[in-house]
PDB file of C-alpha atoms in Angstrom:
ATOM      1  CA  UNK A   1      14.647  20.120 -12.078  1.00 45.00           C
ATOM      2  CA  UNK A   2      18.026  19.910 -13.948  1.00 45.00           C
ATOM      3  CA  UNK A   3      19.314  17.359 -11.616  1.00 50.00           C
ATOM      4  CA  UNK A   4      16.383  15.064 -12.258  1.00 53.00           C
ATOM      5  CA  UNK A   5      16.533  15.224 -16.048  1.00 54.00           C
ATOM      6  CA  UNK A   6      20.423  14.418 -15.900  1.00 62.00           C
ATOM      7  CA  UNK A   7      21.306  17.988 -16.897  1.00 69.00           C
ATOM      8  CA  UNK A   8      24.248  18.451 -14.429  1.00 71.00           C
ATOM      9  CA  UNK A   9      25.847  21.032 -16.749  1.00 76.00           C
ATOM     10  CA  UNK A  10      22.924  23.258 -16.213  1.00 79.00           C
ATOM     11  CA  UNK A  11      22.550  22.484 -12.435  1.00 82.00           C
ATOM     12  CA  UNK A  12      26.341  23.044 -11.632  1.00 80.00           C
ATOM     13  CA  UNK A  13      26.167  26.468 -13.095  1.00 82.00           C
ATOM     14  CA  UNK A  14      23.044  27.307 -10.898  1.00 87.00           C
ATOM     15  CA  UNK A  15      24.866  25.926  -7.910  1.00 88.00           C
ATOM     16  CA  UNK A  16      27.853  27.939  -8.611  1.00 85.00           C
ATOM     17  CA  UNK A  17      25.607  31.102  -8.733  1.00 86.00           C
ATOM     18  CA  UNK A  18      24.128  30.155  -5.471  1.00 89.00           C
ATOM     19  CA  UNK A  19      27.375  29.269  -3.801  1.00 86.00           C
ATOM     20  CA  UNK A  20      28.431  32.776  -4.664  1.00 90.00           C
ATOM     21  CA  UNK A  21      25.500  34.118  -2.921  1.00 89.00           C
ATOM     22  CA  UNK A  22      25.746  31.731   0.029  1.00 92.00           C
ATOM     23  CA  UNK A  23      25.693  34.491   2.631  1.00 94.00           C
ATOM     24  CA  UNK A  24      22.227  34.990   1.823  1.00 95.00           C
ATOM     25  CA  UNK A  25      21.039  31.645   2.489  1.00 94.00           C
ATOM     26  CA  UNK A  26      19.639  30.179   5.830  1.00 94.00           C
ATOM     27  CA  UNK A  27      21.826  27.612   7.415  1.00 95.00           C
ATOM     28  CA  UNK A  28      19.436  25.029   6.194  1.00 93.00           C
ATOM     29  CA  UNK A  29      19.637  26.479   2.636  1.00 93.00           C
ATOM     30  CA  UNK A  30      23.480  26.470   2.731  1.00 94.00           C
ATOM     31  CA  UNK A  31      23.502  22.791   3.966  1.00 94.00           C
ATOM     32  CA  UNK A  32      21.112  21.976   1.356  1.00 93.00           C
ATOM     33  CA  UNK A  33      23.256  23.700  -1.330  1.00 93.00           C
ATOM     34  CA  UNK A  34      26.223  21.550   0.128  1.00 94.00           C
ATOM     35  CA  UNK A  35      24.164  18.390  -0.378  1.00 93.00           C
ATOM     36  CA  UNK A  36      23.366  19.376  -4.026  1.00 92.00           C
ATOM     37  CA  UNK A  37      26.908  20.222  -4.929  1.00 92.00           C
ATOM     38  CA  UNK A  38      28.169  16.962  -3.440  1.00 93.00           C
ATOM     39  CA  UNK A  39      25.442  15.089  -5.118  1.00 90.00           C
ATOM     40  CA  UNK A  40      26.321  16.715  -8.683  1.00 88.00           C
ATOM     41  CA  UNK A  41      29.933  15.723  -8.115  1.00 88.00           C
ATOM     42  CA  UNK A  42      29.216  12.107  -6.990  1.00 90.00           C
ATOM     43  CA  UNK A  43      30.994  12.723  -3.604  1.00 93.00           C
ATOM     44  CA  UNK A  44      28.900  10.447  -1.558  1.00 94.00           C
ATOM     45  CA  UNK A  45      30.578  10.839   1.736  1.00 94.00           C
ATOM     46  CA  UNK A  46      30.123  14.748   1.316  1.00 96.00           C
ATOM     47  CA  UNK A  47      26.571  14.033   0.437  1.00 96.00           C
ATOM     48  CA  UNK A  48      25.881  12.158   3.901  1.00 96.00           C
ATOM     49  CA  UNK A  49      27.846  14.974   5.750  1.00 96.00           C
ATOM     50  CA  UNK A  50      25.664  17.558   4.392  1.00 96.00           C
ATOM     51  CA  UNK A  51      22.547  15.527   5.055  1.00 96.00           C
ATOM     52  CA  UNK A  52      23.908  14.979   8.707  1.00 95.00           C
ATOM     53  CA  UNK A  53      24.115  18.830   9.100  1.00 97.00           C
ATOM     54  CA  UNK A  54      20.695  19.287   7.917  1.00 95.00           C
ATOM     55  CA  UNK A  55      19.293  16.617  10.190  1.00 93.00           C
ATOM     56  CA  UNK A  56      21.196  18.435  13.049  1.00 94.00           C
ATOM     57  CA  UNK A  57      19.612  21.897  12.094  1.00 95.00           C
ATOM     58  CA  UNK A  58      16.075  20.377  11.674  1.00 92.00           C
ATOM     59  CA  UNK A  59      16.070  17.242  14.042  1.00 88.00           C
ATOM     60  CA  UNK A  60      12.223  16.794  13.877  1.00 85.00           C
ATOM     61  CA  UNK A  61      12.274  16.936   9.922  1.00 89.00           C
ATOM     62  CA  UNK A  62      11.384  13.305   9.072  1.00 89.00           C
ATOM     63  CA  UNK A  63      12.591  13.918   5.395  1.00 90.00           C
ATOM     64  CA  UNK A  64      16.218  14.601   6.475  1.00 92.00           C
ATOM     65  CA  UNK A  65      16.133  11.509   8.846  1.00 91.00           C
ATOM     66  CA  UNK A  66      14.970   9.657   5.806  1.00 94.00           C
ATOM     67  CA  UNK A  67      17.554  10.804   3.388  1.00 94.00           C
ATOM     68  CA  UNK A  68      20.301  10.196   5.770  1.00 96.00           C
ATOM     69  CA  UNK A  69      19.196   6.617   6.210  1.00 96.00           C
ATOM     70  CA  UNK A  70      18.871   6.013   2.638  1.00 95.00           C
ATOM     71  CA  UNK A  71      22.023   7.525   1.684  1.00 95.00           C
ATOM     72  CA  UNK A  72      23.725   5.391   4.451  1.00 96.00           C
ATOM     73  CA  UNK A  73      22.347   2.363   2.783  1.00 96.00           C
ATOM     74  CA  UNK A  74      23.380   3.591  -0.586  1.00 93.00           C
ATOM     75  CA  UNK A  75      27.078   3.770   0.517  1.00 94.00           C
ATOM     76  CA  UNK A  76      26.947   0.245   2.350  1.00 95.00           C
ATOM     77  CA  UNK A  77      26.356   1.431   5.835  1.00 96.00           C
ATOM     78  CA  UNK A  78      22.964  -0.329   6.646  1.00 97.00           C
ATOM     79  CA  UNK A  79      23.703  -0.604  10.213  1.00 97.00           C
ATOM     80  CA  UNK A  80      23.726   3.097  10.659  1.00 95.00           C
ATOM     81  CA  UNK A  81      20.553   3.352   8.589  1.00 96.00           C
ATOM     82  CA  UNK A  82      19.020   0.797  10.986  1.00 96.00           C
ATOM     83  CA  UNK A  83      20.050   2.715  14.224  1.00 94.00           C
ATOM     84  CA  UNK A  84      18.001   5.821  12.680  1.00 92.00           C
ATOM     85  CA  UNK A  85      14.975   3.735  11.783  1.00 93.00           C
ATOM     86  CA  UNK A  86      14.933   2.010  15.266  1.00 91.00           C
ATOM     87  CA  UNK A  87      15.039   5.320  16.889  1.00 88.00           C
ATOM     88  CA  UNK A  88      12.890   7.464  14.849  1.00 87.00           C
ATOM     89  CA  UNK A  89       9.060   6.533  14.406  1.00 85.00           C
ATOM     90  CA  UNK A  90       7.510   6.646  10.924  1.00 87.00           C
ATOM     91  CA  UNK A  91       5.945  10.098  10.679  1.00 85.00           C
ATOM     92  CA  UNK A  92       2.222   9.603  11.052  1.00 87.00           C
ATOM     93  CA  UNK A  93       1.489  11.779   8.097  1.00 87.00           C
ATOM     94  CA  UNK A  94       3.486   9.484   6.014  1.00 87.00           C
ATOM     95  CA  UNK A  95       1.178   6.505   6.948  1.00 88.00           C
ATOM     96  CA  UNK A  96      -1.265   7.189   4.232  1.00 83.00           C
ATOM     97  CA  UNK A  97       0.876   8.365   1.282  1.00 86.00           C
ATOM     98  CA  UNK A  98       3.600   7.033  -0.898  1.00 84.00           C
ATOM     99  CA  UNK A  99       6.693   8.286   1.090  1.00 86.00           C
ATOM    100  CA  UNK A 100       5.523   5.980   3.936  1.00 90.00           C
ATOM    101  CA  UNK A 101       6.146   2.947   1.646  1.00 92.00           C
ATOM    102  CA  UNK A 102       9.569   4.330   0.888  1.00 92.00           C
ATOM    103  CA  UNK A 103      10.350   4.621   4.607  1.00 94.00           C
ATOM    104  CA  UNK A 104       9.469   1.090   5.340  1.00 95.00           C
ATOM    105  CA  UNK A 105      11.270  -0.185   2.033  1.00 96.00           C
ATOM    106  CA  UNK A 106      14.441   1.263   3.099  1.00 96.00           C
ATOM    107  CA  UNK A 107      14.126   0.098   6.541  1.00 97.00           C
ATOM    108  CA  UNK A 108      13.623  -3.455   5.170  1.00 98.00           C
ATOM    109  CA  UNK A 109      16.227  -3.038   2.699  1.00 97.00           C
ATOM    110  CA  UNK A 110      18.910  -2.274   5.611  1.00 98.00           C
ATOM    111  CA  UNK A 111      17.853  -5.502   7.443  1.00 98.00           C
ATOM    112  CA  UNK A 112      17.842  -7.340   4.273  1.00 98.00           C
ATOM    113  CA  UNK A 113      21.447  -6.216   3.525  1.00 97.00           C
ATOM    114  CA  UNK A 114      22.470  -7.352   7.012  1.00 97.00           C
ATOM    115  CA  UNK A 115      20.912 -10.784   6.538  1.00 97.00           C
ATOM    116  CA  UNK A 116      18.161 -10.097   9.476  1.00 97.00           C
ATOM    117  CA  UNK A 117      15.360 -11.564   7.323  1.00 98.00           C
ATOM    118  CA  UNK A 118      13.269 -12.116  10.262  1.00 98.00           C
ATOM    119  CA  UNK A 119      13.477  -8.561  11.238  1.00 98.00           C
ATOM    120  CA  UNK A 120      12.739  -7.498   7.551  1.00 98.00           C
ATOM    121  CA  UNK A 121       9.608  -9.467   7.649  1.00 98.00           C
ATOM    122  CA  UNK A 122       8.410  -7.929  10.837  1.00 98.00           C
ATOM    123  CA  UNK A 123       8.923  -4.559   9.391  1.00 97.00           C
ATOM    124  CA  UNK A 124       7.437  -5.307   6.064  1.00 98.00           C
ATOM    125  CA  UNK A 125       4.190  -6.969   7.785  1.00 97.00           C
ATOM    126  CA  UNK A 126       4.031  -3.709   9.987  1.00 96.00           C
ATOM    127  CA  UNK A 127       4.100  -1.662   6.764  1.00 95.00           C
ATOM    128  CA  UNK A 128       1.286  -3.727   4.958  1.00 94.00           C
ATOM    129  CA  UNK A 129      -1.024  -2.910   7.892  1.00 94.00           C
ATOM    130  CA  UNK A 130      -0.868   0.638   6.544  1.00 93.00           C
ATOM    131  CA  UNK A 131      -0.496  -0.156   2.916  1.00 92.00           C
ATOM    132  CA  UNK A 132      -1.990  -3.576   2.396  1.00 91.00           C
ATOM    133  CA  UNK A 133      -2.145  -3.495  -1.549  1.00 89.00           C
ATOM    134  CA  UNK A 134       1.358  -1.928  -2.110  1.00 91.00           C
ATOM    135  CA  UNK A 135       2.959  -4.010  -4.660  1.00 92.00           C
ATOM    136  CA  UNK A 136       6.408  -3.028  -3.563  1.00 92.00           C
ATOM    137  CA  UNK A 137       5.745  -4.132  -0.054  1.00 95.00           C
ATOM    138  CA  UNK A 138       4.520  -7.511  -1.335  1.00 95.00           C
ATOM    139  CA  UNK A 139       7.681  -7.826  -3.305  1.00 95.00           C
ATOM    140  CA  UNK A 140       9.737  -7.170  -0.281  1.00 97.00           C
ATOM    141  CA  UNK A 141       7.753  -9.566   1.796  1.00 97.00           C
ATOM    142  CA  UNK A 142       8.147 -12.290  -0.901  1.00 97.00           C
ATOM    143  CA  UNK A 143      11.977 -11.429  -0.790  1.00 97.00           C
ATOM    144  CA  UNK A 144      12.092 -11.840   3.023  1.00 98.00           C
ATOM    145  CA  UNK A 145      10.394 -15.085   2.681  1.00 98.00           C
ATOM    146  CA  UNK A 146      12.403 -16.500   0.001  1.00 97.00           C
ATOM    147  CA  UNK A 147      15.489 -15.711   2.037  1.00 97.00           C
ATOM    148  CA  UNK A 148      14.179 -17.395   4.901  1.00 96.00           C
ATOM    149  CA  UNK A 149      13.361 -20.647   2.725  1.00 97.00           C
ATOM    150  CA  UNK A 150       9.437 -20.152   3.121  1.00 97.00           C
ATOM    151  CA  UNK A 151       8.709 -20.995  -0.460  1.00 97.00           C
ATOM    152  CA  UNK A 152       5.070 -21.739   0.111  1.00 97.00           C
ATOM    153  CA  UNK A 153       4.528 -18.464   1.774  1.00 97.00           C
ATOM    154  CA  UNK A 154       6.279 -16.857  -1.127  1.00 97.00           C
ATOM    155  CA  UNK A 155       3.670 -18.293  -3.391  1.00 97.00           C
ATOM    156  CA  UNK A 156       0.740 -17.003  -1.270  1.00 97.00           C
ATOM    157  CA  UNK A 157       2.253 -13.396  -1.477  1.00 96.00           C
ATOM    158  CA  UNK A 158       2.804 -13.747  -5.234  1.00 95.00           C
ATOM    159  CA  UNK A 159      -0.798 -14.856  -5.620  1.00 93.00           C
ATOM    160  CA  UNK A 160      -1.988 -11.996  -3.572  1.00 93.00           C
ATOM    161  CA  UNK A 161      -0.033  -9.367  -5.774  1.00 91.00           C
ATOM    162  CA  UNK A 162      -1.631 -10.927  -8.746  1.00 89.00           C
ATOM    163  CA  UNK A 163      -5.143  -9.775  -7.460  1.00 87.00           C
ATOM    164  CA  UNK A 164      -4.045  -6.365  -6.189  1.00 83.00           C
ATOM    165  CA  UNK A 165      -5.343  -3.157  -7.947  1.00 78.00           C
ATOM    166  CA  UNK A 166      -2.919  -1.047  -6.375  1.00 73.00           C
ATOM    167  CA  UNK A 167      -1.488   1.941  -7.946  1.00 65.00           C
ATOM    168  CA  UNK A 168       1.058   2.290  -5.123  1.00 67.00           C
ATOM    169  CA  UNK A 169       4.399   0.915  -5.951  1.00 61.00           C
ATOM    170  CA  UNK A 170       5.402  -1.670  -8.341  1.00 58.00           C
ATOM    171  CA  UNK A 171       6.528  -5.178  -7.721  1.00 55.00           C
ATOM    172  CA  UNK A 172      10.054  -4.581  -8.968  1.00 51.00           C
TER     173      UNK A 172
END
């Protein structure tokens, strides 16, 4: 997409065209357009507002819940993200594909930002039951252990990561 390639100039003109035809969009489409427009302008609070609207329109859509939580973390509202992660279960379909690691990674990040290293460790160890070889989860486990002062356990996780043949995630 133009957005992913950093071609905001092209994306903005497309978004403008879509905005002129807003009346032809579904409510979800209009909210997603609002999200993209805000994203293209770096308006983080508006991004979050549009994502909340999408979540209200499709409360069972895990992707919208995840997007809200990850954006709340991004604007330094990790407690709000934790509220979502604690209320919504990881979608079962995500437990065997890469987005499942993203869900758990962001959940851990929110705990870490708040200094909840014990909870961070609980969440990452739960995640590792589903993704035992994911390097990004090993890095998160090592981070939580280091923050808790458990250096010998950090070494064990690092040693384990060196033996991993995972293609899922990277250590950093």
